[in-house]
Amino acid sequence: MPVFGQTRAALAAAAARGADILSSLRLVMTAEALTAPVPAQALELNTELEVLCDACRELAACRGGWLYLCPAEEVQPAALPRGLLHGVVLSFLRGVLRSGGRAVIRVLPHGGAAVLTLQGGRPDRMPGDLPALLHRCGAYVTTGDGGRYAAAVRMAPAQGLPLREAPALAELLLDRYSAPRVYLQGFCVEEE
């Protein structure tokens, strides 16, 4: 976003000098997600989340079976900025990794919209920006009953918007400043 262009330029200059900018970049990405306008193209939640979850499974220094995705049977478009969807899911996954638990992400049809459900981790280990990100997506509820975190958010319906293609998995894996690497800082497998 143009509003954060100078901040991103300053972070790029700091990274060129060898500074660790990932924490600051996560704040910028979250601010961008919270202020992004409704896009001209809708995201198809099933394919978007499949690529994002595959990247997280590849990058996270975690045992197998820690992340499950249950897509809807039908196409589920949502009028959301990509950074917002990624910010919600990655903030949630950061909390799950901090808890040492398992995560289940579901996409469910709900009338003309879709519902994204997140289950896993502990409420006290969820990042503080997660409620704001969920709120920006739509009507949401959270619970911490039984010491387990769960959230459900009704996504903005797409209402005839064309679908945007999901990012390539390699793009998320190879870019050292991709959203999964930034949000999951400290939980990623170190590159040799």
PDB file of C-alpha atoms in Angstrom:
ATOM      1  CA  MET A   1       0.000   0.000   0.000  1.00  0.00           C
ATOM      2  CA  PRO A   2       1.256   3.499  -0.738  1.00  0.00           C
ATOM      3  CA  VAL A   3       0.740   4.597   2.883  1.00  0.00           C
ATOM      4  CA  PHE A   4       3.412   2.162   4.029  1.00  0.00           C
ATOM      5  CA  GLY A   5       5.774   2.670   1.079  1.00  0.00           C
ATOM      6  CA  GLN A   6       8.270   4.779   3.031  1.00  0.00           C
ATOM      7  CA  THR A   7       8.255   2.341   5.944  1.00  0.00           C
ATOM      8  CA  ARG A   8       8.874  -0.573   3.601  1.00  0.00           C
ATOM      9  CA  ALA A   9      11.703   1.345   1.911  1.00  0.00           C
ATOM     10  CA  ALA A  10      13.312   2.021   5.289  1.00  0.00           C
ATOM     11  CA  LEU A  11      13.006  -1.647   6.210  1.00  0.00           C
ATOM     12  CA  ALA A  12      14.538  -2.691   2.878  1.00  0.00           C
ATOM     13  CA  ALA A  13      17.480  -0.363   3.505  1.00  0.00           C
ATOM     14  CA  ALA A  14      17.928  -1.800   6.999  1.00  0.00           C
ATOM     15  CA  ALA A  15      17.783  -5.354   5.619  1.00  0.00           C
ATOM     16  CA  ALA A  16      20.452  -4.435   3.047  1.00  0.00           C
ATOM     17  CA  ARG A  17      22.675  -3.371   5.963  1.00  0.00           C
ATOM     18  CA  GLY A  18      22.118  -6.797   7.548  1.00  0.00           C
ATOM     19  CA  ALA A  19      19.525  -5.834  10.181  1.00  0.00           C
ATOM     20  CA  ASP A  20      16.868  -8.314  11.287  1.00  0.00           C
ATOM     21  CA  ILE A  21      13.648  -6.682  10.136  1.00  0.00           C
ATOM     22  CA  LEU A  22      11.151  -9.552  10.399  1.00  0.00           C
ATOM     23  CA  SER A  23       9.415  -8.334  13.584  1.00  0.00           C
ATOM     24  CA  SER A  24       9.009  -4.843  12.172  1.00  0.00           C
ATOM     25  CA  LEU A  25       7.888  -6.220   8.816  1.00  0.00           C
ATOM     26  CA  ARG A  26       5.221  -8.321  10.578  1.00  0.00           C
ATOM     27  CA  LEU A  27       3.819  -5.136  12.129  1.00  0.00           C
ATOM     28  CA  VAL A  28       3.769  -3.406   8.733  1.00  0.00           C
ATOM     29  CA  MET A  29       2.096  -6.404   7.070  1.00  0.00           C
ATOM     30  CA  THR A  30      -0.537  -6.503   9.814  1.00  0.00           C
ATOM     31  CA  ALA A  31      -1.190  -2.764   9.480  1.00  0.00           C
ATOM     32  CA  GLU A  32      -1.499  -3.157   5.700  1.00  0.00           C
ATOM     33  CA  ALA A  33      -3.944  -6.045   6.161  1.00  0.00           C
ATOM     34  CA  LEU A  34      -6.056  -4.017   8.582  1.00  0.00           C
ATOM     35  CA  THR A  35      -6.260  -1.000   6.258  1.00  0.00           C
ATOM     36  CA  ALA A  36      -6.459  -2.663   2.825  1.00  0.00           C
ATOM     37  CA  PRO A  37      -9.508  -1.775   0.708  1.00  0.00           C
ATOM     38  CA  VAL A  38     -11.894  -4.400  -0.642  1.00  0.00           C
ATOM     39  CA  PRO A  39     -10.131  -5.933  -3.662  1.00  0.00           C
ATOM     40  CA  ALA A  40     -11.398  -5.998  -7.241  1.00  0.00           C
ATOM     41  CA  GLN A  41     -10.923  -9.776  -7.318  1.00  0.00           C
ATOM     42  CA  ALA A  42     -12.144 -12.382  -4.831  1.00  0.00           C
ATOM     43  CA  LEU A  43     -10.009 -15.049  -3.212  1.00  0.00           C
ATOM     44  CA  GLU A  44     -11.066 -18.667  -3.598  1.00  0.00           C
ATOM     45  CA  LEU A  45     -10.627 -19.777  -0.003  1.00  0.00           C
ATOM     46  CA  ASN A  46     -10.020 -23.480  -0.655  1.00  0.00           C
ATOM     47  CA  THR A  47      -7.106 -23.036  -3.074  1.00  0.00           C
ATOM     48  CA  GLU A  48      -5.687 -19.979  -1.277  1.00  0.00           C
ATOM     49  CA  LEU A  49      -5.587 -21.813   2.046  1.00  0.00           C
ATOM     50  CA  GLU A  50      -4.263 -25.001   0.484  1.00  0.00           C
ATOM     51  CA  VAL A  51      -1.193 -23.176  -0.848  1.00  0.00           C
ATOM     52  CA  LEU A  52      -0.729 -21.234   2.403  1.00  0.00           C
ATOM     53  CA  CYS A  53      -1.013 -24.351   4.580  1.00  0.00           C
ATOM     54  CA  ASP A  54       1.356 -26.307   2.310  1.00  0.00           C
ATOM     55  CA  ALA A  55       3.912 -23.502   2.713  1.00  0.00           C
ATOM     56  CA  CYS A  56       3.493 -23.527   6.501  1.00  0.00           C
ATOM     57  CA  ARG A  57       3.939 -27.299   6.656  1.00  0.00           C
ATOM     58  CA  GLU A  58       7.150 -26.988   4.616  1.00  0.00           C
ATOM     59  CA  LEU A  59       8.555 -24.068   6.611  1.00  0.00           C
ATOM     60  CA  ALA A  60       7.601 -24.878  10.197  1.00  0.00           C
ATOM     61  CA  ALA A  61      10.108 -26.737  12.314  1.00  0.00           C
ATOM     62  CA  CYS A  62       7.388 -28.988  13.670  1.00  0.00           C
ATOM     63  CA  ARG A  63       6.394 -32.634  13.637  1.00  0.00           C
ATOM     64  CA  GLY A  64       4.161 -33.930  10.872  1.00  0.00           C
ATOM     65  CA  GLY A  65       0.423 -33.781  11.449  1.00  0.00           C
ATOM     66  CA  TRP A  66       0.441 -30.443  13.258  1.00  0.00           C
ATOM     67  CA  LEU A  67      -1.722 -28.676  10.635  1.00  0.00           C
ATOM     68  CA  TYR A  68      -4.910 -29.916   9.011  1.00  0.00           C
ATOM     69  CA  LEU A  69      -6.950 -28.138   6.349  1.00  0.00           C
ATOM     70  CA  CYS A  70     -10.547 -29.183   5.681  1.00  0.00           C
ATOM     71  CA  PRO A  71     -11.682 -27.327   2.536  1.00  0.00           C
ATOM     72  CA  ALA A  72     -15.306 -26.948   1.523  1.00  0.00           C
ATOM     73  CA  GLU A  73     -16.615 -29.254  -1.188  1.00  0.00           C
ATOM     74  CA  GLU A  74     -17.498 -26.330  -3.458  1.00  0.00           C
ATOM     75  CA  VAL A  75     -15.694 -23.166  -4.537  1.00  0.00           C
ATOM     76  CA  GLN A  76     -15.834 -20.583  -1.723  1.00  0.00           C
ATOM     77  CA  PRO A  77     -15.047 -17.053  -2.962  1.00  0.00           C
ATOM     78  CA  ALA A  78     -14.512 -14.238  -0.463  1.00  0.00           C
ATOM     79  CA  ALA A  79     -14.026 -10.505  -1.038  1.00  0.00           C
ATOM     80  CA  LEU A  80     -10.922 -10.168   1.129  1.00  0.00           C
ATOM     81  CA  PRO A  81      -7.450  -8.761   0.565  1.00  0.00           C
ATOM     82  CA  ARG A  82      -4.912 -11.593   0.404  1.00  0.00           C
ATOM     83  CA  GLY A  83      -2.803 -10.014   3.130  1.00  0.00           C
ATOM     84  CA  LEU A  84      -5.789 -10.019   5.479  1.00  0.00           C
ATOM     85  CA  LEU A  85      -6.601 -13.701   4.980  1.00  0.00           C
ATOM     86  CA  HIS A  86      -2.938 -14.638   5.300  1.00  0.00           C
ATOM     87  CA  GLY A  87      -2.548 -12.427   8.377  1.00  0.00           C
ATOM     88  CA  VAL A  88      -5.488 -14.104  10.148  1.00  0.00           C
ATOM     89  CA  VAL A  89      -4.357 -17.642   9.389  1.00  0.00           C
ATOM     90  CA  LEU A  90      -0.661 -17.023  10.057  1.00  0.00           C
ATOM     91  CA  SER A  91      -1.296 -15.170  13.335  1.00  0.00           C
ATOM     92  CA  PHE A  92      -3.449 -18.082  14.441  1.00  0.00           C
ATOM     93  CA  LEU A  93      -0.769 -20.605  13.395  1.00  0.00           C
ATOM     94  CA  ARG A  94       1.884 -18.606  15.263  1.00  0.00           C
ATOM     95  CA  GLY A  95      -0.231 -19.008  18.403  1.00  0.00           C
ATOM     96  CA  VAL A  96      -0.627 -22.728  17.779  1.00  0.00           C
ATOM     97  CA  LEU A  97       3.122 -23.170  17.321  1.00  0.00           C
ATOM     98  CA  ARG A  98       3.746 -21.171  20.514  1.00  0.00           C
ATOM     99  CA  SER A  99       1.358 -23.579  22.282  1.00  0.00           C
ATOM    100  CA  GLY A 100       3.006 -26.665  20.828  1.00  0.00           C
ATOM    101  CA  GLY A 101      -0.367 -27.956  19.635  1.00  0.00           C
ATOM    102  CA  ARG A 102      -2.209 -28.933  16.499  1.00  0.00           C
ATOM    103  CA  ALA A 103      -4.240 -26.705  14.205  1.00  0.00           C
ATOM    104  CA  VAL A 104      -7.388 -27.430  12.232  1.00  0.00           C
ATOM    105  CA  ILE A 105      -8.593 -24.940   9.622  1.00  0.00           C
ATOM    106  CA  ARG A 106     -11.999 -25.453   8.029  1.00  0.00           C
ATOM    107  CA  VAL A 107     -13.848 -23.669   5.249  1.00  0.00           C
ATOM    108  CA  LEU A 108     -17.616 -24.057   5.482  1.00  0.00           C
ATOM    109  CA  PRO A 109     -20.346 -22.712   3.192  1.00  0.00           C
ATOM    110  CA  HIS A 110     -22.832 -20.380   4.882  1.00  0.00           C
ATOM    111  CA  GLY A 111     -25.510 -19.038   2.573  1.00  0.00           C
ATOM    112  CA  GLY A 112     -23.891 -16.651   0.103  1.00  0.00           C
ATOM    113  CA  ALA A 113     -20.725 -16.418   2.193  1.00  0.00           C
ATOM    114  CA  ALA A 114     -18.142 -18.737   3.711  1.00  0.00           C
ATOM    115  CA  VAL A 115     -17.137 -19.332   7.302  1.00  0.00           C
ATOM    116  CA  LEU A 116     -13.515 -19.900   8.251  1.00  0.00           C
ATOM    117  CA  THR A 117     -13.007 -21.833  11.480  1.00  0.00           C
ATOM    118  CA  LEU A 118      -9.719 -22.067  13.354  1.00  0.00           C
ATOM    119  CA  GLN A 119      -9.138 -24.586  16.141  1.00  0.00           C
ATOM    120  CA  GLY A 120      -6.033 -25.342  18.165  1.00  0.00           C
ATOM    121  CA  GLY A 121      -3.506 -23.869  20.525  1.00  0.00           C
ATOM    122  CA  ARG A 122      -4.233 -22.107  23.796  1.00  0.00           C
ATOM    123  CA  PRO A 123      -5.991 -18.755  24.161  1.00  0.00           C
ATOM    124  CA  ASP A 124      -3.145 -17.293  26.237  1.00  0.00           C
ATOM    125  CA  ARG A 125      -0.640 -18.050  23.461  1.00  0.00           C
ATOM    126  CA  MET A 126      -2.535 -16.332  20.610  1.00  0.00           C
ATOM    127  CA  PRO A 127      -0.958 -13.147  19.220  1.00  0.00           C
ATOM    128  CA  GLY A 128      -2.590  -9.909  20.354  1.00  0.00           C
ATOM    129  CA  ASP A 129      -3.317  -8.752  16.803  1.00  0.00           C
ATOM    130  CA  LEU A 130      -5.481 -11.788  15.964  1.00  0.00           C
ATOM    131  CA  PRO A 131      -8.805 -10.300  17.224  1.00  0.00           C
ATOM    132  CA  ALA A 132      -8.318  -7.135  15.151  1.00  0.00           C
ATOM    133  CA  LEU A 133      -7.555  -9.202  12.046  1.00  0.00           C
ATOM    134  CA  LEU A 134     -10.600 -11.420  12.616  1.00  0.00           C
ATOM    135  CA  HIS A 135     -12.803  -8.353  13.147  1.00  0.00           C
ATOM    136  CA  ARG A 136     -11.610  -6.838   9.855  1.00  0.00           C
ATOM    137  CA  CYS A 137     -12.695 -10.056   8.029  1.00  0.00           C
ATOM    138  CA  GLY A 138     -16.270  -9.961   9.293  1.00  0.00           C
ATOM    139  CA  ALA A 139     -18.489 -11.096  12.137  1.00  0.00           C
ATOM    140  CA  TYR A 140     -16.538 -13.489  14.340  1.00  0.00           C
ATOM    141  CA  VAL A 141     -16.651 -15.411  17.611  1.00  0.00           C
ATOM    142  CA  THR A 142     -13.866 -16.903  19.708  1.00  0.00           C
ATOM    143  CA  THR A 143     -13.751 -19.273  22.626  1.00  0.00           C
ATOM    144  CA  GLY A 144     -11.156 -20.612  24.996  1.00  0.00           C
ATOM    145  CA  ASP A 145     -13.305 -23.285  26.662  1.00  0.00           C
ATOM    146  CA  GLY A 146     -11.355 -26.218  27.977  1.00  0.00           C
ATOM    147  CA  GLY A 147      -8.077 -24.371  27.467  1.00  0.00           C
ATOM    148  CA  ARG A 148      -8.286 -24.711  23.665  1.00  0.00           C
ATOM    149  CA  TYR A 149      -8.624 -21.792  21.293  1.00  0.00           C
ATOM    150  CA  ALA A 150     -11.297 -21.719  18.598  1.00  0.00           C
ATOM    151  CA  ALA A 151     -12.556 -18.961  16.310  1.00  0.00           C
ATOM    152  CA  ALA A 152     -15.059 -18.686  13.488  1.00  0.00           C
ATOM    153  CA  VAL A 153     -15.372 -15.738  11.117  1.00  0.00           C
ATOM    154  CA  ARG A 154     -17.957 -15.148   8.407  1.00  0.00           C
ATOM    155  CA  MET A 155     -16.081 -13.902   5.364  1.00  0.00           C
ATOM    156  CA  ALA A 156     -17.284 -11.057   3.172  1.00  0.00           C
ATOM    157  CA  PRO A 157     -19.259 -12.524   0.232  1.00  0.00           C
ATOM    158  CA  ALA A 158     -17.737 -12.073  -3.222  1.00  0.00           C
ATOM    159  CA  GLN A 159     -20.971 -11.057  -5.020  1.00  0.00           C
ATOM    160  CA  GLY A 160     -19.861 -11.646  -8.607  1.00  0.00           C
ATOM    161  CA  LEU A 161     -16.220 -10.585  -8.333  1.00  0.00           C
ATOM    162  CA  PRO A 162     -13.811 -12.496 -10.582  1.00  0.00           C
ATOM    163  CA  LEU A 163     -11.502 -14.925  -8.792  1.00  0.00           C
ATOM    164  CA  ARG A 164      -7.858 -14.114  -8.178  1.00  0.00           C
ATOM    165  CA  GLU A 165      -5.326 -16.869  -8.764  1.00  0.00           C
ATOM    166  CA  ALA A 166      -3.670 -18.265  -5.627  1.00  0.00           C
ATOM    167  CA  PRO A 167       0.061 -17.578  -5.210  1.00  0.00           C
ATOM    168  CA  ALA A 168       2.549 -20.222  -6.296  1.00  0.00           C
ATOM    169  CA  LEU A 169       3.867 -22.391  -3.468  1.00  0.00           C
ATOM    170  CA  ALA A 170       7.458 -21.686  -4.551  1.00  0.00           C
ATOM    171  CA  GLU A 171       6.794 -17.947  -4.203  1.00  0.00           C
ATOM    172  CA  LEU A 172       5.914 -18.382  -0.523  1.00  0.00           C
ATOM    173  CA  LEU A 173       8.759 -20.808   0.161  1.00  0.00           C
ATOM    174  CA  LEU A 174      11.627 -19.050  -1.595  1.00  0.00           C
ATOM    175  CA  ASP A 175      10.943 -15.412  -0.690  1.00  0.00           C
ATOM    176  CA  ARG A 176      12.629 -14.806   2.661  1.00  0.00           C
ATOM    177  CA  TYR A 177      10.174 -11.961   3.301  1.00  0.00           C
ATOM    178  CA  SER A 178       7.021 -13.899   2.358  1.00  0.00           C
ATOM    179  CA  ALA A 179       4.104 -13.706   4.782  1.00  0.00           C
ATOM    180  CA  PRO A 180       4.615 -17.262   6.161  1.00  0.00           C
ATOM    181  CA  ARG A 181       8.298 -16.609   6.879  1.00  0.00           C
ATOM    182  CA  VAL A 182       7.558 -13.244   8.480  1.00  0.00           C
ATOM    183  CA  TYR A 183       4.592 -14.299  10.644  1.00  0.00           C
ATOM    184  CA  LEU A 184       6.162 -17.615  11.655  1.00  0.00           C
ATOM    185  CA  GLN A 185       9.550 -16.094  12.493  1.00  0.00           C
ATOM    186  CA  GLY A 186      11.300 -18.218  15.079  1.00  0.00           C
ATOM    187  CA  PHE A 187       9.346 -21.336  14.072  1.00  0.00           C
ATOM    188  CA  CYS A 188      10.771 -21.849  10.558  1.00  0.00           C
ATOM    189  CA  VAL A 189      13.357 -24.404   9.537  1.00  0.00           C
ATOM    190  CA  GLU A 190      16.636 -22.553   9.090  1.00  0.00           C
ATOM    191  CA  GLU A 191      18.017 -22.584   5.574  1.00  0.00           C
ATOM    192  CA  GLU A 192      21.548 -23.833   5.066  1.00  0.00           C
TER     193      GLU A 192
END
